[in-house]
């Protein structure tokens, strides 16, 4: 027997050497090996064969391979069967001094730890928010990666990593993923006996860019002037982790989460500012944006004006056929887009220029409204003038008459300078404003009261009646002014039989025989003689109807007065004759 038996366990591993460069993302080649720790623990790669040698020398010199046994087929090589501790045993422990089995009996065991289990690596991504959507992983900025590994038997030797297709390298410090972009991180670890872990991978995106938010206007508006019907929608886009929330601040109500388009109807007229921004799902926050606008809730005011003749009376506004109705509108901000009008309940038409009432005479109502450039529409309205219009197309009726001496004969009117000429006009709509006239094509005169014409002869009178909306009707007439009385004539039925000089007379008087008849006559060239009166010897006047008898003898005196059809009269001088 050998004086000393030492069980030497020796392992021979085979190392695979790569002759070609490593391809991206391909794990490195790792040698399978056996490691003996300082404490004597042996870690044996489970894929490596085991050969048993014995030696009488502690240093293992002159080793003898153990070959003979009960299972020679499985001994050279032999493989450890149990992960972790494996035992090489002898049946009895022999006391080195007595060379006899120790009592109590003790089995001798030699330990070897088989390691065929790879380490387990773990990745921790830290320092940035995380978000998963549709199976895609996002992180925010300032992301760091920490790799760790654990091994249950021999222990971790090295952790390796490869980023975005680069070659694997040994992990030393935390990984910096602060740069935005898509990442593919592969990693694994290997233990001290060369068991490599199956590579693990992590695919993720670093999103360091905040969303971009824009406002979208819907509804009536004009540039940055909005109407109560305008809504402001906020639209945000984010190329990576997508938008989480959009916030806005409005009307001093603090930050609010945007949900539906903002309505303007509840705001007051005037200047407003909307502030807004968005955040994404990894807490990137957009810088604040602002949109300043003016809210115009006020419809335009419409004013009416009449161009041409108009007259108000009795709650009505009378207008002529050529009177134009003018509409103007003013607006507080956006400006007037259109004015509309309707006559007597008809269709509303776009107002472009002053218009006339193109209709029959009578009452009318004009309604109107305006729309501004943000479609604020005023209420249909009228006013005291437009609401009680009366289209007056009828001129006054005119007539003339006379007060005082007058005589009509053969379609001609004869008057005197004492006759008053009366002009008359009647109008049942807007009423007569004035009557005017001219005499013999002279200047136009305003008729206020009856007038007279002094000058004898033919006169042509033109006159008119005008109502309050300038409807005018003309007419004319002519007349003859006659201020002369008839021309008086007398004669006697016999010639004078002589003459006689009477006392107190400057010249002789004619002498007629008794029973001489005296005839009186008068002639009027214009209107004719109406009556002849006489006074004989100073007696009261009598109407001349027949020749006068002169039976009374002596000095006879006679006066004659003739009156024409107008009352013009002529008196004769004193007629003196002597009757014998």
Coordinates of C-alpha atoms in Angstrom, one line a residue:
X1 CA 0.0 0.0 0.0
X2 CA 1.1 3.5 -0.6
X3 CA 2.0 5.3 2.7
X4 CA 0.0 8.3 1.7
X5 CA -3.0 8.5 -0.6
X6 CA -4.0 11.9 -1.8
X7 CA -7.1 12.2 -4.0
X8 CA -6.2 14.8 -6.6
X9 CA -8.9 16.2 -8.6
X10 CA -7.7 17.7 -11.9
X11 CA -9.8 19.0 -14.6
X12 CA -8.9 19.7 -18.2
X13 CA -11.1 22.2 -19.9
X14 CA -11.2 23.1 -23.5
X15 CA -11.2 26.6 -24.6
X16 CA -12.8 27.7 -27.8
X17 CA -10.8 30.4 -29.5
X18 CA -12.5 32.6 -32.1
X19 CA -10.5 33.5 -35.1
X20 CA -12.9 36.0 -36.6
X21 CA -14.0 39.5 -35.3
X22 CA -17.1 39.6 -33.1
X23 CA -20.3 40.5 -34.9
X24 CA -22.5 43.2 -33.4
X25 CA -24.9 41.9 -30.7
X26 CA -23.2 38.5 -30.7
X27 CA -22.2 37.4 -27.1
X28 CA -18.5 37.0 -26.5
X29 CA -16.9 33.6 -26.3
X30 CA -16.1 32.6 -22.7
X31 CA -13.7 29.9 -21.5
X32 CA -15.2 27.0 -19.5
X33 CA -12.8 26.6 -16.5
X34 CA -12.3 25.4 -13.0
X35 CA -11.6 27.8 -10.2
X36 CA -10.2 27.0 -6.7
X37 CA -10.9 29.7 -4.1
X38 CA -8.5 30.6 -1.3
X39 CA -10.8 28.8 1.1
X40 CA -10.3 25.6 -0.8
X41 CA -13.6 25.6 -2.5
X42 CA -13.4 24.2 -6.0
X43 CA -15.9 25.4 -8.6
X44 CA -16.2 23.1 -11.6
X45 CA -17.8 24.0 -14.9
X46 CA -20.5 21.4 -15.3
X47 CA -19.5 20.8 -19.0
X48 CA -15.9 19.9 -18.2
X49 CA -14.8 16.2 -17.8
X50 CA -13.4 14.9 -14.5
X51 CA -10.4 12.4 -14.3
X52 CA -9.4 11.0 -10.9
X53 CA -5.7 10.6 -10.0
X54 CA -4.1 9.4 -6.8
X55 CA -0.7 10.2 -5.5
X56 CA 1.4 9.5 -2.5
X57 CA 2.6 13.0 -2.6
X58 CA 0.7 16.0 -1.5
X59 CA 1.9 18.0 -4.4
X60 CA 0.3 15.4 -6.7
X61 CA 3.5 14.3 -8.3
X62 CA 3.7 10.8 -9.8
X63 CA -0.1 10.7 -10.2
X64 CA -1.8 7.4 -11.0
X65 CA -5.1 7.5 -13.0
X66 CA -7.9 5.6 -11.5
X67 CA -9.4 3.4 -14.1
X68 CA -10.7 0.2 -12.6
X69 CA -14.1 0.2 -11.0
X70 CA -17.6 -1.0 -11.1
X71 CA -18.6 1.4 -14.0
X72 CA -15.6 1.8 -16.1
X73 CA -17.8 3.0 -18.9
X74 CA -18.6 6.2 -17.0
X75 CA -15.4 7.0 -15.3
X76 CA -13.0 8.3 -17.8
X77 CA -14.2 10.9 -18.4
X78 CA -16.6 11.4 -15.4
X79 CA -19.0 14.2 -15.1
X80 CA -20.4 15.6 -11.9
X81 CA -24.1 14.8 -11.7
X82 CA -25.4 17.4 -9.2
X83 CA -25.5 21.1 -9.5
X84 CA -23.8 22.6 -6.5
X85 CA -21.9 20.4 -4.1
X86 CA -20.7 17.0 -5.3
X87 CA -19.0 14.5 -3.0
X88 CA -16.1 12.1 -3.7
X89 CA -16.3 9.5 -0.9
X90 CA -14.4 6.7 0.8
X91 CA -16.3 4.2 2.9
X92 CA -14.3 4.6 6.1
X93 CA -12.2 7.2 7.7
X94 CA -8.7 5.7 8.6
X95 CA -6.8 7.0 11.5
X96 CA -3.5 8.3 10.1
X97 CA -1.6 6.9 13.1
X98 CA -3.2 3.5 13.6
X99 CA -4.2 3.0 10.1
X100 CA -7.5 1.6 11.4
X101 CA -11.0 2.9 10.8
X102 CA -12.0 5.5 13.3
X103 CA -14.7 4.8 15.7
X104 CA -17.4 5.6 15.5
X105 CA -17.3 4.9 11.7
X106 CA -17.0 7.9 9.6
X107 CA -17.3 8.3 5.9
X108 CA -14.7 10.5 4.2
X109 CA -16.1 13.1 1.7
X110 CA -14.3 15.4 -0.7
X111 CA -16.4 18.4 -2.0
X112 CA -16.4 19.8 -5.5
X113 CA -19.1 22.3 -6.5
X114 CA -20.3 21.8 -10.0
X115 CA -21.6 25.0 -11.7
X116 CA -23.5 24.7 -15.0
X117 CA -25.9 27.5 -14.1
X118 CA -25.4 30.9 -15.7
X119 CA -25.8 34.1 -13.6
X120 CA -29.0 36.2 -13.8
X121 CA -28.6 39.8 -14.8
X122 CA -31.0 42.6 -14.1
X123 CA -31.4 46.1 -15.6
X124 CA -32.6 49.1 -13.7
X125 CA -33.5 52.2 -15.7
X126 CA -33.6 55.1 -13.3
X127 CA -33.9 58.9 -13.0
X128 CA -36.7 59.4 -15.6
X129 CA -40.4 58.9 -15.8
X130 CA -41.6 55.8 -17.6
X131 CA -44.5 55.2 -19.9
X132 CA -45.7 52.1 -21.8
X133 CA -48.1 52.4 -24.7
X134 CA -49.1 49.7 -27.2
X135 CA -46.2 47.6 -26.0
X136 CA -43.6 50.4 -26.6
X137 CA -41.6 51.6 -23.7
X138 CA -40.8 55.3 -23.2
X139 CA -38.6 57.2 -20.7
X140 CA -38.1 60.8 -20.1
X141 CA -34.8 62.8 -20.1
X142 CA -31.9 62.2 -17.6
X143 CA -32.3 58.4 -17.9
X144 CA -29.6 56.3 -16.3
X145 CA -29.1 52.5 -16.7
X146 CA -27.8 50.3 -13.9
X147 CA -26.8 46.6 -14.6
X148 CA -26.6 44.0 -11.9
X149 CA -26.1 40.2 -11.8
X150 CA -26.3 37.4 -9.3
X151 CA -24.9 33.9 -9.4
X152 CA -25.9 31.1 -7.0
X153 CA -22.7 29.0 -7.1
X154 CA -19.4 30.2 -8.4
X155 CA -20.3 33.9 -8.6
X156 CA -20.4 36.6 -11.2
X157 CA -17.3 37.4 -13.1
X158 CA -18.4 40.1 -15.6
X159 CA -21.5 41.9 -16.9
X160 CA -21.5 42.8 -20.6
X161 CA -23.7 45.2 -22.6
X162 CA -24.2 46.3 -26.1
X163 CA -26.1 49.4 -27.2
X164 CA -27.8 49.8 -30.6
X165 CA -25.9 47.1 -32.4
X166 CA -22.4 47.9 -31.1
X167 CA -20.1 45.2 -29.8
X168 CA -20.5 43.9 -26.3
X169 CA -18.3 45.6 -23.7
X170 CA -17.9 45.0 -20.0
X171 CA -20.2 47.1 -17.8
X172 CA -18.4 49.4 -15.4
X173 CA -20.5 52.4 -14.5
X174 CA -24.1 53.3 -14.9
X175 CA -25.2 53.9 -18.5
X176 CA -26.2 57.4 -19.7
X177 CA -29.3 57.5 -21.8
X178 CA -29.9 61.2 -21.6
X179 CA -29.7 61.6 -25.4
X180 CA -33.1 61.4 -27.1
X181 CA -33.7 58.5 -29.4
X182 CA -34.5 54.8 -29.7
X183 CA -32.4 52.3 -27.8
X184 CA -31.8 48.6 -28.1
X185 CA -29.8 47.5 -25.1
X186 CA -28.5 43.9 -24.9
X187 CA -26.8 42.6 -21.8
X188 CA -25.7 39.4 -20.1
X189 CA -23.3 38.2 -17.4
X190 CA -20.9 35.3 -17.1
X191 CA -19.8 33.5 -13.9
X192 CA -16.2 32.7 -12.9
X193 CA -16.2 29.3 -14.4
X194 CA -17.4 30.6 -17.8
X195 CA -21.1 30.0 -17.8
X196 CA -22.6 32.9 -20.0
X197 CA -26.1 34.0 -19.5
X198 CA -28.4 34.0 -22.4
X199 CA -28.4 37.6 -23.5
X200 CA -31.3 39.7 -22.4
X201 CA -32.6 42.8 -24.3
X202 CA -34.4 45.9 -23.5
X203 CA -35.9 48.1 -26.3
X204 CA -37.0 51.6 -25.3
X205 CA -37.2 55.2 -26.4
X206 CA -35.9 58.2 -24.6
X207 CA -38.2 61.1 -25.2
X208 CA -36.7 64.5 -24.2
X209 CA -38.8 66.7 -26.4
X210 CA -41.9 68.4 -25.1
X211 CA -45.2 68.4 -27.1
X212 CA -46.1 71.2 -29.5
X213 CA -49.6 72.7 -28.9
X214 CA -51.5 74.9 -31.4
X215 CA -54.8 76.5 -31.2
X216 CA -57.5 76.0 -33.8
X217 CA -60.4 78.5 -34.3
X218 CA -63.8 77.2 -35.3
X219 CA -66.8 79.4 -36.1
X220 CA -67.3 83.0 -37.0
X221 CA -64.2 85.1 -36.7
X222 CA -62.1 87.8 -38.5
X223 CA -58.4 87.6 -37.9
X224 CA -58.0 87.8 -34.1
X225 CA -61.5 89.1 -33.6
X226 CA -63.7 86.3 -32.4
X227 CA -67.5 86.1 -32.1
X228 CA -69.5 84.4 -29.3
X229 CA -70.0 81.5 -31.7
X230 CA -66.2 80.9 -32.0
X231 CA -64.7 78.0 -30.2
X232 CA -61.0 77.6 -29.5
X233 CA -59.7 74.0 -29.8
X234 CA -56.2 73.1 -28.6
X235 CA -54.4 70.5 -30.6
X236 CA -51.1 69.0 -29.3
X237 CA -48.7 66.6 -30.9
X238 CA -45.8 64.6 -29.5
X239 CA -43.7 62.4 -31.7
X240 CA -42.7 59.9 -29.1
X241 CA -44.5 59.2 -25.8
X242 CA -47.6 61.2 -26.9
X243 CA -49.5 63.9 -25.2
X244 CA -50.7 63.2 -21.6
X245 CA -52.4 66.5 -20.8
X246 CA -53.0 69.9 -22.3
X247 CA -53.4 72.7 -19.8
X248 CA -54.8 76.2 -20.2
X249 CA -55.2 79.3 -18.1
X250 CA -58.1 81.6 -19.0
X251 CA -60.0 84.4 -17.4
X252 CA -58.0 84.2 -14.1
X253 CA -59.3 80.7 -13.3
X254 CA -56.0 79.1 -12.9
X255 CA -54.5 76.0 -14.6
X256 CA -57.1 73.7 -16.0
X257 CA -56.9 70.4 -18.0
X258 CA -58.1 70.9 -21.5
X259 CA -61.0 68.6 -22.6
X260 CA -63.3 70.1 -25.1
X261 CA -63.1 73.3 -27.3
X262 CA -63.4 76.5 -25.3
X263 CA -66.6 78.5 -25.9
X264 CA -66.6 82.2 -26.1
X265 CA -70.2 82.9 -25.4
X266 CA -69.8 83.4 -21.6
X267 CA -67.0 86.0 -22.0
X268 CA -67.4 89.7 -22.0
X269 CA -66.7 92.0 -24.9
X270 CA -63.1 93.0 -25.0
X271 CA -59.5 91.9 -25.0
X272 CA -58.6 88.4 -23.7
X273 CA -55.5 86.2 -23.5
X274 CA -55.5 82.4 -23.5
X275 CA -52.4 80.7 -22.2
X276 CA -51.8 77.0 -22.9
X277 CA -49.2 74.2 -22.9
X278 CA -49.0 70.4 -22.9
X279 CA -47.1 67.7 -21.2
X280 CA -46.3 64.2 -22.5
X281 CA -46.4 60.9 -20.8
X282 CA -42.8 61.1 -19.6
X283 CA -43.2 64.6 -18.0
X284 CA -41.7 66.7 -20.8
X285 CA -43.4 70.1 -20.4
X286 CA -43.9 72.5 -23.2
X287 CA -43.1 76.2 -22.6
X288 CA -46.2 78.3 -22.1
X289 CA -47.9 79.7 -25.3
X290 CA -50.4 82.5 -25.4
X291 CA -53.1 83.7 -27.8
X292 CA -54.4 87.2 -27.5
X293 CA -57.8 88.0 -29.2
X294 CA -60.7 90.4 -29.0
X295 CA -64.2 89.1 -28.4
X296 CA -66.8 91.0 -30.3
X297 CA -70.3 90.1 -29.1
X298 CA -71.9 93.4 -30.2
X299 CA -73.9 93.6 -33.4
X300 CA -73.7 96.7 -35.5
X301 CA -76.0 99.7 -34.9
X302 CA -78.0 100.8 -38.0
X303 CA -79.0 104.4 -38.5
X304 CA -81.5 105.6 -41.1
X305 CA -81.6 108.8 -43.1
X306 CA -83.8 110.2 -45.7
X307 CA -82.5 112.0 -48.8
X308 CA -85.2 114.1 -50.3
X309 CA -88.6 115.4 -49.3
X310 CA -90.0 114.2 -46.0
X311 CA -92.5 115.4 -43.5
X312 CA -93.7 114.2 -40.2
X313 CA -97.2 114.7 -38.9
X314 CA -99.7 112.8 -36.9
X315 CA -97.2 110.0 -36.2
X316 CA -96.4 109.4 -39.8
X317 CA -93.5 110.3 -41.9
X318 CA -94.5 111.3 -45.4
X319 CA -92.1 110.8 -48.2
X320 CA -92.2 111.6 -51.9
X321 CA -91.7 109.1 -54.7
X322 CA -88.1 110.2 -55.3
X323 CA -87.2 110.3 -51.6
X324 CA -84.3 107.9 -51.0
X325 CA -83.9 105.9 -47.8
X326 CA -80.3 105.7 -46.7
X327 CA -79.0 103.2 -44.1
X328 CA -75.6 103.3 -42.4
X329 CA -74.2 101.1 -39.8
X330 CA -71.3 101.3 -37.3
X331 CA -69.7 98.5 -35.4
X332 CA -67.6 98.5 -32.2
X333 CA -64.7 96.3 -33.5
X334 CA -64.9 93.8 -36.3
X335 CA -66.5 96.2 -38.8
X336 CA -69.8 96.0 -40.7
X337 CA -70.1 93.3 -43.3
X338 CA -73.6 93.9 -44.7
X339 CA -76.8 95.8 -44.0
X340 CA -80.2 94.2 -44.8
X341 CA -83.6 95.8 -45.2
X342 CA -87.1 94.7 -45.8
X343 CA -90.1 96.7 -47.1
X344 CA -93.6 95.8 -45.8
X345 CA -92.6 92.3 -44.5
X346 CA -90.9 91.3 -47.7
X347 CA -87.7 89.4 -48.2
X348 CA -84.6 91.0 -46.6
X349 CA -82.3 92.4 -49.2
X350 CA -78.7 93.4 -49.1
X351 CA -78.4 97.2 -48.8
X352 CA -75.9 98.6 -51.3
X353 CA -77.1 102.2 -51.8
X354 CA -80.0 104.6 -51.0
X355 CA -83.2 103.3 -52.3
X356 CA -86.7 104.6 -53.1
X357 CA -90.0 103.0 -52.1
X358 CA -90.9 101.3 -55.4
X359 CA -94.6 100.7 -54.7
X360 CA -98.0 102.2 -54.8
X361 CA -99.0 105.1 -52.6
X362 CA -99.7 104.3 -49.0
X363 CA -98.3 103.3 -45.7
X364 CA -95.0 101.3 -45.4
X365 CA -92.7 99.9 -42.8
X366 CA -89.0 99.4 -43.5
X367 CA -87.1 97.1 -41.2
X368 CA -83.4 96.7 -41.1
X369 CA -80.5 95.1 -39.4
X370 CA -76.7 94.6 -39.9
X371 CA -74.2 91.8 -39.6
X372 CA -70.6 92.5 -38.7
X373 CA -67.5 90.6 -40.0
X374 CA -67.7 88.0 -37.2
X375 CA -71.4 87.4 -38.0
X376 CA -72.9 89.2 -35.0
X377 CA -76.4 89.8 -36.3
X378 CA -78.5 92.7 -35.0
X379 CA -82.2 92.3 -34.4
X380 CA -84.6 93.3 -37.1
X381 CA -85.8 96.7 -36.2
X382 CA -87.3 99.9 -37.4
X383 CA -87.7 103.4 -35.9
X384 CA -90.3 106.1 -35.6
X385 CA -89.6 107.3 -39.1
X386 CA -89.1 104.0 -41.0
X387 CA -91.9 102.3 -39.0
X388 CA -94.6 104.7 -40.1
X389 CA -93.8 105.7 -43.6
X390 CA -96.3 107.0 -46.0
X391 CA -95.5 107.2 -49.6
X392 CA -97.2 110.3 -50.9
X393 CA -97.4 110.4 -54.7
X394 CA -100.3 112.7 -55.1
X395 CA -100.0 116.4 -55.6
X396 CA -102.5 118.8 -54.0
X397 CA -105.7 119.7 -55.9
X398 CA -105.7 123.4 -56.7
X399 CA -108.6 125.8 -57.5
X400 CA -109.2 129.6 -57.7
X401 CA -112.1 131.8 -56.8
X402 CA -113.0 135.5 -56.4
X403 CA -114.4 137.6 -53.7
X404 CA -115.8 141.0 -54.9
X405 CA -116.9 142.3 -58.2
X406 CA -116.8 139.8 -60.9
X407 CA -118.5 139.1 -64.1
X408 CA -118.1 136.0 -66.3
X409 CA -118.9 136.3 -69.9
X410 CA -117.9 134.2 -72.9
X411 CA -115.3 132.1 -70.9
X412 CA -113.7 135.2 -69.6
X413 CA -113.7 136.5 -66.0
X414 CA -113.9 140.2 -65.5
X415 CA -112.9 141.7 -62.2
X416 CA -112.0 145.0 -60.8
X417 CA -109.0 146.2 -58.7
X418 CA -111.2 145.6 -55.7
X419 CA -111.9 142.0 -56.5
X420 CA -109.9 139.6 -54.3
X421 CA -108.4 136.6 -56.1
X422 CA -108.5 133.5 -53.9
X423 CA -106.2 130.5 -54.5
X424 CA -106.9 127.2 -52.8
X425 CA -105.1 123.9 -52.5
X426 CA -106.1 120.7 -50.7
X427 CA -104.0 117.6 -50.0
X428 CA -105.2 114.6 -47.9
X429 CA -101.8 113.0 -47.4
X430 CA -98.9 115.1 -46.3
X431 CA -100.9 118.3 -46.5
X432 CA -100.3 121.5 -48.4
X433 CA -97.0 123.2 -47.6
X434 CA -97.5 126.3 -49.8
X435 CA -99.3 127.9 -52.7
X436 CA -97.4 130.0 -55.1
X437 CA -98.3 132.1 -58.1
X438 CA -97.0 134.4 -60.8
X439 CA -98.7 137.1 -62.8
X440 CA -98.0 137.5 -66.4
X441 CA -94.9 135.3 -66.3
X442 CA -93.4 137.4 -63.5
X443 CA -91.6 136.4 -60.4
X444 CA -93.0 133.5 -58.3
X445 CA -94.9 134.8 -55.3
X446 CA -96.0 132.9 -52.2
X447 CA -99.7 133.0 -51.7
X448 CA -100.6 133.8 -48.1
X449 CA -103.9 135.6 -48.5
X450 CA -106.2 136.8 -51.3
X451 CA -104.6 139.4 -53.6
X452 CA -105.8 142.1 -56.0
X453 CA -104.7 143.3 -59.4
X454 CA -104.7 147.0 -59.8
X455 CA -103.8 147.3 -63.5
X456 CA -106.6 147.2 -66.1
X457 CA -106.4 144.7 -68.8
X458 CA -105.7 141.1 -69.5
X459 CA -103.7 139.1 -67.0
X460 CA -102.5 135.5 -67.0
X461 CA -102.2 133.8 -63.6
X462 CA -100.1 130.7 -63.1
X463 CA -100.3 129.0 -59.7
X464 CA -99.4 125.8 -58.0
X465 CA -100.0 123.9 -54.8
X466 CA -97.1 121.9 -53.2
X467 CA -97.4 119.4 -50.4
X468 CA -94.9 118.7 -47.7
X469 CA -93.0 116.2 -49.8
X470 CA -92.7 118.4 -52.8
X471 CA -95.5 117.0 -54.9
X472 CA -96.6 119.9 -57.0
X473 CA -99.6 120.6 -59.2
X474 CA -99.7 123.6 -61.5
X475 CA -102.7 125.3 -63.1
X476 CA -103.4 128.7 -64.7
X477 CA -106.2 131.0 -65.5
X478 CA -106.7 134.4 -67.1
X479 CA -108.8 137.4 -66.3
X480 CA -109.5 141.0 -67.3
X481 CA -109.3 143.8 -64.8
X482 CA -111.8 146.5 -65.6
X483 CA -111.9 149.6 -63.4
X484 CA -113.6 151.9 -65.9
X485 CA -117.2 152.8 -65.7
X486 CA -119.5 153.2 -68.8
X487 CA -119.3 156.2 -71.1
X488 CA -122.5 158.3 -70.7
X489 CA -124.4 159.7 -73.6
X490 CA -127.6 161.8 -73.8
X491 CA -129.6 163.6 -76.5
X492 CA -132.9 165.4 -76.9
X493 CA -135.7 164.5 -79.2
X494 CA -135.6 168.0 -80.9
X495 CA -132.9 170.4 -81.8
X496 CA -132.4 173.5 -79.7
X497 CA -134.6 176.4 -80.8
X498 CA -132.1 179.0 -79.5
X499 CA -129.9 179.9 -76.7
X500 CA -130.1 182.0 -73.6
X501 CA -127.6 183.8 -71.5
X502 CA -128.5 183.4 -67.9
X503 CA -127.2 185.3 -65.0
X504 CA -124.2 183.7 -63.3
X505 CA -123.5 181.6 -66.3
X506 CA -120.4 182.2 -68.3
X507 CA -121.8 181.0 -71.5
X508 CA -125.2 180.8 -73.1
X509 CA -127.4 177.7 -72.5
X510 CA -129.4 175.9 -75.2
X511 CA -133.1 176.5 -75.3
X512 CA -135.6 173.6 -76.2
X513 CA -139.3 173.7 -76.8
X514 CA -141.6 172.2 -74.3
X515 CA -142.4 168.5 -74.6
X516 CA -138.9 167.8 -75.9
X517 CA -137.9 164.2 -74.8
X518 CA -134.5 163.6 -73.1
X519 CA -132.8 160.3 -73.9
X520 CA -130.0 158.8 -71.7
X521 CA -127.5 156.0 -72.7
X522 CA -124.2 154.5 -71.6
X523 CA -121.7 152.3 -73.3
X524 CA -119.1 149.9 -71.6
X525 CA -116.7 148.2 -73.9
X526 CA -115.7 145.5 -71.4
X527 CA -118.6 144.1 -69.5
X528 CA -121.4 146.3 -70.6
X529 CA -123.7 148.8 -68.8
X530 CA -125.8 147.4 -66.0
X531 CA -127.9 150.5 -64.9
X532 CA -128.2 154.2 -65.5
X533 CA -129.3 156.6 -62.8
X534 CA -130.3 160.2 -63.1
X535 CA -131.1 163.2 -60.8
X536 CA -133.4 165.9 -62.3
X537 CA -133.3 169.4 -60.8
X538 CA -131.5 168.1 -57.7
X539 CA -134.1 165.5 -56.9
X540 CA -133.1 162.1 -55.5
X541 CA -131.6 159.7 -58.1
X542 CA -133.9 157.5 -60.1
X543 CA -133.3 154.5 -62.2
X544 CA -133.4 155.5 -65.8
X545 CA -136.0 153.2 -67.6
X546 CA -137.5 155.5 -70.2
X547 CA -137.0 158.9 -71.9
X548 CA -137.6 161.9 -69.7
X549 CA -140.3 164.5 -70.5
X550 CA -139.4 168.2 -70.2
X551 CA -142.8 169.9 -69.8
X552 CA -141.7 172.1 -67.0
X553 CA -140.3 175.4 -68.2
X554 CA -137.3 177.2 -67.1
X555 CA -133.8 176.2 -66.2
X556 CA -133.5 172.4 -65.9
X557 CA -130.5 170.6 -64.4
X558 CA -129.6 166.9 -64.9
X559 CA -126.9 164.6 -63.5
X560 CA -126.4 161.0 -64.8
X561 CA -124.6 158.0 -63.2
X562 CA -124.0 154.8 -65.2
X563 CA -122.9 151.5 -63.6
X564 CA -121.4 148.6 -65.5
X565 CA -121.7 144.9 -64.7
X566 CA -118.7 145.1 -62.3
X567 CA -120.1 148.0 -60.4
X568 CA -117.7 150.5 -62.1
X569 CA -119.6 153.7 -62.4
X570 CA -119.3 157.0 -64.3
X571 CA -121.0 160.3 -63.3
X572 CA -121.7 162.9 -65.8
X573 CA -121.0 166.6 -65.4
X574 CA -124.0 168.8 -64.6
X575 CA -126.2 169.2 -67.7
X576 CA -128.1 172.4 -67.9
X577 CA -130.8 173.4 -70.5
X578 CA -133.6 175.9 -70.7
X579 CA -137.2 174.8 -71.6
X580 CA -139.7 177.4 -73.1

